[in-house]
Amino acid sequence: MPTLRDLLSANVREGDLYEHLEGTRIRCFACGHRCPIPEGQPGVCKVRFNRGGTLYVPWGYVGGVQCDPIEKKPFFHAYPGALAYSFGMLGCDLHCSYCQNWVTSQALRDPEALSPPLRATPQGLVEDALRQGAKVLVSTYNEPLITAEWAVAVFKEARAAGLKTAFVSNGNGTPEVLEYLRPWIDFYKVDLKSFDDRHYHELGGRIGPILDTIRSLHHMGIWIEIVTLLIPGFNNSEKELRGLTEFLAGVSPDIPWHVTAFHRDYKMTSPDDTTPEDLLRAAEIGRVAGLRYIYAGNIPGSVGNLEDTRCVQCGKTVIRRFGYRILEYRITPEGRCPHCQHSIPGRWADHFEPQITSHPYLPHRELLSIKRH
Ligand code: SF4
């Protein structure tokens, strides 16, 4: 019986995002760790490794697929109501103790994280996405930067089929990986987990590359939305939230900021769950910092109008939501407020199609073109 490591070692191809150092040493630059990797060793993420001076990267499988409303990613200003066909591989370059996708992200670090891979091809994934009625293909669940070559292969097929493409990522990127993705990606969600470099060290990263990624994506014209999971006692001090939201507003006040509620998960079981009052306080800090589109997530129905999109010019509601469900959609085909014609930043469809689902669901197994190993 092959182990998970055996399976993953066999499902690889040579990577694009690396350079040769002296001898057989190489450097991977798919993420901000920029690992120098000696012969026979993996990088920090455990899924990219050096064999004979060549970098091998994950290929030909998914750790899971799911049909999600795009609001779950969350994207609120990118094709509202669309079905987002979401796939992930395995592994991550960080090790957040509160991770909600730990079964896939920590597959090779944590013996309890077991998610058997499924064989897949880019064509098979896109065919499934089209069969489900998806408009967007999303690389998510694990950290997509560390499997960027596979994501680009899938995204090329997706674009050819008329689908939009997106990353749900921790943002620990490099200039090289962002240039590599740039031609093939439409929307990018960054988890900005903290504004304190010491906190990022606890999670296994540094804040610098993440802030650089946010600036670069904005300058490249890729649509970005930012999420901060508000964890009491970890990242909810006024000083930290003020710094974080002032940074975002400095990049662009039009970047949507989703401040979402923590619930106890994985190894982080001690902080209290986030309350609606905590979210409202954080949202107010963001508003004072100058952010125009702030959303409070994970506690539907308890955060006033912070689930809705309002026109910043006339104040009228242009999209009304409950959780992932769209209750009302009033944005014009040109992406404007119907009352005052103010342009609402985002990527909007020509016309709103009713949601296929407001809840995640698994595609029917028999329809999947992907197979268990
Ligand atoms: S993706 Fe990041 S963690 Fe993995 S080998 Fe490359 S630089 Fe290292």
XYZ file of C-alpha atoms and ligand atoms in Angstrom:
381
model
C 0.000 0.000 0.000
C 1.734 3.256 -1.096
C 1.970 6.005 1.514
C 0.700 9.500 0.901
C 4.300 10.621 0.441
C 4.869 7.872 -2.169
C 1.768 8.973 -4.092
C 2.735 12.605 -4.040
C 6.348 11.891 -5.011
C 5.097 10.017 -8.068
C 2.653 12.732 -9.182
C 5.118 15.441 -10.151
C 6.753 17.130 -13.096
C 9.653 19.552 -13.395
C 8.743 22.981 -12.047
C 9.091 26.322 -13.804
C 9.720 28.502 -10.777
C 13.301 27.800 -9.737
C 16.949 28.474 -10.472
C 20.163 26.478 -10.209
C 22.653 27.303 -7.486
C 26.101 25.748 -7.068
C 26.386 21.994 -7.731
C 23.019 20.274 -7.480
C 21.524 22.875 -5.119
C 18.548 24.813 -6.434
C 16.369 27.696 -5.269
C 12.574 27.610 -5.562
C 10.823 30.976 -5.848
C 7.182 29.918 -5.964
C 6.626 31.506 -2.562
C 8.205 34.070 -0.274
C 10.328 31.471 1.521
C 12.607 31.259 -1.546
C 13.947 27.926 -0.283
C 17.475 26.929 -1.201
C 17.035 23.150 -1.557
C 19.876 20.630 -1.400
C 19.803 17.425 -3.432
C 17.247 14.910 -2.145
C 15.407 17.400 0.091
C 11.983 19.086 -0.056
C 11.306 22.780 0.550
C 9.462 24.129 3.581
C 6.123 23.241 1.951
C 7.175 19.535 1.730
C 5.566 19.092 -1.709
C 8.311 20.560 -3.956
C 11.633 18.767 -3.882
C 15.095 18.538 -5.422
C 15.937 15.302 -7.204
C 19.279 15.320 -9.011
C 19.389 19.108 -9.261
C 15.885 19.373 -10.749
C 12.891 20.864 -8.918
C 9.875 18.560 -8.972
C 6.438 20.015 -8.261
C 2.936 18.554 -7.685
C 1.130 17.511 -10.847
C -1.877 15.527 -12.036
C -4.003 15.270 -8.900
C -6.351 17.231 -6.659
C -6.739 16.930 -2.903
C -10.440 17.717 -3.339
C -12.999 19.529 -5.464
C -16.129 21.327 -4.363
C -18.751 23.616 -5.873
C -18.963 26.817 -3.859
C -20.887 30.045 -4.226
C -18.249 32.640 -5.098
C -19.355 34.511 -1.980
C -17.758 31.754 0.094
C -14.232 32.464 -1.241
C -15.142 35.279 -0.383
C -15.395 37.467 -3.457
C -18.187 40.038 -3.151
C -17.171 42.295 -6.070
C -16.406 39.621 -8.665
C -19.292 37.994 -10.527
C -21.717 37.878 -7.590
C -23.842 34.763 -7.520
C -21.472 32.763 -9.753
C -20.698 29.143 -9.031
C -17.000 28.777 -8.225
C -15.668 25.322 -9.051
C -12.959 24.976 -6.433
C -10.032 22.594 -6.429
C -7.020 22.189 -4.206
C -3.875 20.109 -4.031
C -2.036 19.275 -0.816
C 0.418 21.151 1.384
C 1.086 24.689 2.548
C 4.045 26.985 3.140
C 2.650 28.196 6.489
C 1.365 26.187 9.457
C -1.434 28.226 11.036
C -2.747 26.461 14.119
C -6.312 27.674 13.398
C -6.370 26.508 9.751
C -9.857 25.520 8.570
C -8.445 23.482 5.657
C -5.828 21.621 7.666
C -6.713 18.189 6.228
C -5.360 19.325 2.865
C -2.926 22.054 3.880
C -0.954 20.078 6.481
C -1.059 16.739 4.650
C 2.636 15.970 4.957
C 3.354 17.664 8.288
C 0.565 16.362 10.461
C -0.087 12.594 10.568
C -3.767 13.239 11.354
C -4.216 15.295 8.178
C -5.212 12.647 5.657
C -6.919 13.556 2.410
C -6.293 10.968 -0.318
C -5.543 12.584 -3.663
C -7.679 12.091 -6.780
C -6.154 11.784 -10.249
C -7.071 14.732 -12.429
C -6.290 16.456 -15.698
C -6.791 20.141 -16.500
C -9.261 19.143 -19.236
C -11.208 16.890 -16.863
C -11.510 19.593 -14.219
C -12.699 22.172 -16.732
C -15.241 19.754 -18.236
C -16.606 19.072 -14.750
C -16.738 22.771 -13.978
C -18.725 23.448 -17.150
C -21.104 20.551 -16.432
C -21.829 22.020 -13.012
C -22.580 25.448 -14.527
C -19.544 27.150 -12.975
C -18.370 30.569 -14.165
C -15.149 30.618 -12.187
C -12.429 28.064 -11.501
C -10.659 28.604 -8.185
C -7.424 27.147 -6.826
C -7.965 26.978 -3.067
C -7.998 24.712 0.062
C -4.213 24.290 0.099
C -1.882 27.234 -0.641
C -2.099 27.616 -4.431
C 1.210 29.474 -4.812
C 3.148 26.310 -3.979
C 1.292 24.467 -6.748
C 1.301 27.386 -9.206
C 2.458 25.346 -12.231
C -0.556 23.042 -11.938
C -2.925 25.979 -11.375
C -1.663 27.695 -14.530
C -2.130 24.498 -16.567
C -5.741 24.282 -15.331
C -6.330 28.015 -15.815
C -5.152 27.883 -19.449
C -7.851 25.292 -20.168
C -10.370 27.289 -18.161
C -9.715 30.499 -20.080
C -10.031 28.655 -23.393
C -13.465 27.471 -22.217
C -14.563 30.998 -21.282
C -14.224 30.615 -17.513
C -12.739 33.145 -15.101
C -9.931 32.068 -12.792
C -8.997 32.860 -9.202
C -6.622 32.157 -6.308
C -7.549 31.969 -2.637
C -4.130 32.446 -1.096
C -2.106 33.520 1.904
C -0.333 35.999 -0.383
C 3.187 34.825 0.475
C 4.292 35.425 -3.101
C 7.335 36.572 -5.043
C 7.646 38.896 -8.054
C 8.484 35.832 -10.179
C 5.385 33.814 -9.269
C 3.089 36.819 -9.699
C 4.496 37.489 -13.185
C 4.034 33.789 -13.959
C 0.377 33.917 -12.888
C -0.427 37.331 -14.299
C -1.595 36.304 -17.788
C -3.878 33.568 -16.452
C -5.563 34.891 -13.316
C -8.566 37.200 -12.934
C -9.267 37.465 -9.190
C -7.052 36.989 -6.157
C -8.059 36.759 -2.518
C -5.318 37.361 0.033
C -5.628 36.320 3.667
C -3.996 39.165 5.542
C -3.784 37.355 8.843
C -2.100 40.022 10.935
C -0.196 43.283 10.687
C 2.533 42.194 13.079
C 5.614 40.431 11.753
C 5.991 38.522 15.073
C 2.556 36.989 14.536
C 3.527 35.945 11.030
C 6.641 34.284 12.442
C 4.372 32.203 14.694
C 2.529 31.055 11.561
C 5.777 30.263 9.745
C 6.115 33.314 7.500
C 7.032 36.988 7.235
C 4.715 39.907 6.626
C 6.933 41.632 4.034
C 6.266 39.342 1.047
C 2.531 39.390 1.782
C 2.291 43.181 1.740
C 4.411 43.224 -1.444
C 2.002 40.734 -3.045
C -1.004 42.934 -2.271
C 0.702 46.018 -3.731
C 1.872 44.116 -6.823
C -1.489 42.504 -7.564
C -3.187 45.883 -7.370
C -0.632 47.456 -9.695
C -1.028 44.554 -12.127
C -4.762 45.252 -12.340
C -5.785 41.858 -10.929
C -8.954 42.176 -8.868
C -8.154 41.595 -5.188
C -10.198 41.177 -2.061
C -8.658 40.840 1.391
C -9.803 38.702 4.300
C -8.762 38.977 7.928
C -9.974 36.266 10.271
C -10.405 38.167 13.507
C -8.991 36.088 16.365
C -9.537 37.491 19.857
C -6.193 38.012 21.577
C -4.191 37.315 18.400
C -4.815 40.059 15.857
C -7.684 42.175 17.200
C -5.846 45.007 18.980
C -6.857 48.479 17.875
C -3.245 49.296 16.944
C -2.878 46.246 14.725
C -6.235 46.693 12.999
C -5.552 50.379 12.438
C -2.177 49.590 10.855
C -3.666 46.855 8.695
C -6.591 48.876 7.384
C -4.503 52.025 6.843
C -2.097 49.942 4.777
C -4.952 48.582 2.618
C -6.547 51.995 2.189
C -3.109 53.298 1.147
C -2.945 50.701 -1.641
C -6.546 51.496 -2.633
C -9.613 52.453 -0.576
C -11.661 50.441 -3.106
C -10.176 47.076 -2.081
C -12.952 45.142 -0.316
C -11.932 44.062 3.188
C -13.718 41.071 4.730
C -13.314 40.832 8.472
C -14.568 37.398 9.466
C -15.373 35.575 12.672
C -13.056 32.938 14.127
C -14.427 29.736 15.563
C -12.263 27.248 17.409
C -10.566 24.839 15.016
C -7.560 22.543 14.502
C -5.002 23.274 17.254
C -6.185 26.746 18.207
C -8.852 25.888 20.767
C -8.258 28.465 23.469
C -9.312 31.923 22.199
C -12.979 32.822 22.465
C -15.054 32.756 19.302
C -15.342 36.175 17.642
C -18.571 38.017 18.504
C -20.626 40.255 16.201
C -19.536 43.211 18.378
C -15.875 42.366 17.698
C -16.567 42.430 13.948
C -18.449 45.735 14.161
C -15.578 47.313 16.126
C -13.013 46.132 13.547
C -15.208 47.350 10.689
C -15.419 50.789 12.291
C -11.612 50.935 12.531
C -11.445 50.080 8.820
C -14.016 52.745 7.990
C -12.034 55.407 9.857
C -8.892 54.266 7.992
C -10.678 55.091 4.730
C -11.775 51.698 3.384
C -15.012 52.010 1.402
C -16.158 48.395 1.149
C -16.035 46.504 4.426
C -17.831 43.231 5.031
C -18.328 41.254 8.223
C -18.461 37.504 7.668
C -19.222 34.135 9.278
C -22.075 35.349 11.515
C -24.936 35.915 9.025
C -27.784 38.117 10.119
C -25.943 39.566 13.150
C -23.823 42.330 11.663
C -26.350 44.913 10.462
C -25.785 45.956 6.863
C -22.163 44.768 6.790
C -23.095 41.870 4.523
C -24.416 44.259 1.862
C -22.720 46.367 -0.804
C -23.678 50.008 -0.702
C -22.899 52.779 -3.177
C -20.303 55.036 -1.565
C -21.743 58.085 -3.314
C -25.489 57.893 -2.578
C -25.489 55.257 0.191
C -28.150 53.062 -1.453
C -27.830 49.285 -1.194
C -26.829 47.754 -4.528
C -26.375 44.122 -3.395
C -28.170 42.674 -0.391
C -26.884 39.406 1.097
C -27.507 36.936 3.879
C -24.440 34.764 4.344
C -23.553 33.516 0.866
C -27.080 34.120 -0.464
C -27.808 37.108 -2.704
C -31.185 38.564 -1.774
C -31.128 41.501 -4.155
C -28.840 42.561 -7.011
C -29.173 46.038 -8.485
C -25.825 46.819 -10.126
C -26.196 47.879 -13.760
C -24.546 45.886 -16.593
C -21.916 48.649 -16.701
C -21.078 48.087 -13.024
C -22.824 51.226 -11.751
C -25.227 52.187 -9.006
C -28.725 52.344 -10.584
C -29.627 55.432 -8.494
C -26.687 57.798 -9.016
C -24.653 56.018 -11.742
C -21.559 55.961 -9.530
C -19.133 53.262 -10.681
C -18.833 50.374 -8.199
C -15.312 48.894 -8.278
C -15.165 45.218 -9.187
C -15.642 42.775 -12.026
C -19.310 42.509 -12.912
C -21.220 40.215 -15.226
C -23.312 41.762 -18.045
C -26.385 40.467 -16.305
C -27.063 38.798 -13.002
C -27.960 35.132 -13.210
C -29.753 33.623 -10.228
C -27.429 31.678 -7.971
C -27.061 27.957 -8.633
C -26.357 27.491 -4.937
C -25.759 29.468 -1.780
C -24.233 26.426 -0.077
C -21.135 24.399 -0.906
C -21.744 20.963 -2.385
C -19.661 18.133 -3.801
C -19.975 17.415 -7.519
C -21.645 14.071 -8.250
C -18.930 11.403 -8.105
C -20.168 9.672 -11.240
C -19.802 12.890 -13.224
C -16.253 13.484 -12.143
C -13.553 12.857 -14.709
C -11.153 12.382 -11.824
C -10.424 9.085 -10.147
C -9.140 7.832 -6.849
C -5.572 6.574 -6.847
S 6.937 26.787 -2.658
Fe 7.885 28.024 -1.042
S 8.127 26.592 0.655
Fe 7.810 25.348 -1.169
S 9.874 24.900 -1.922
Fe 9.154 26.730 -3.007
S 9.940 28.468 -1.821
Fe 10.054 26.645 -0.490
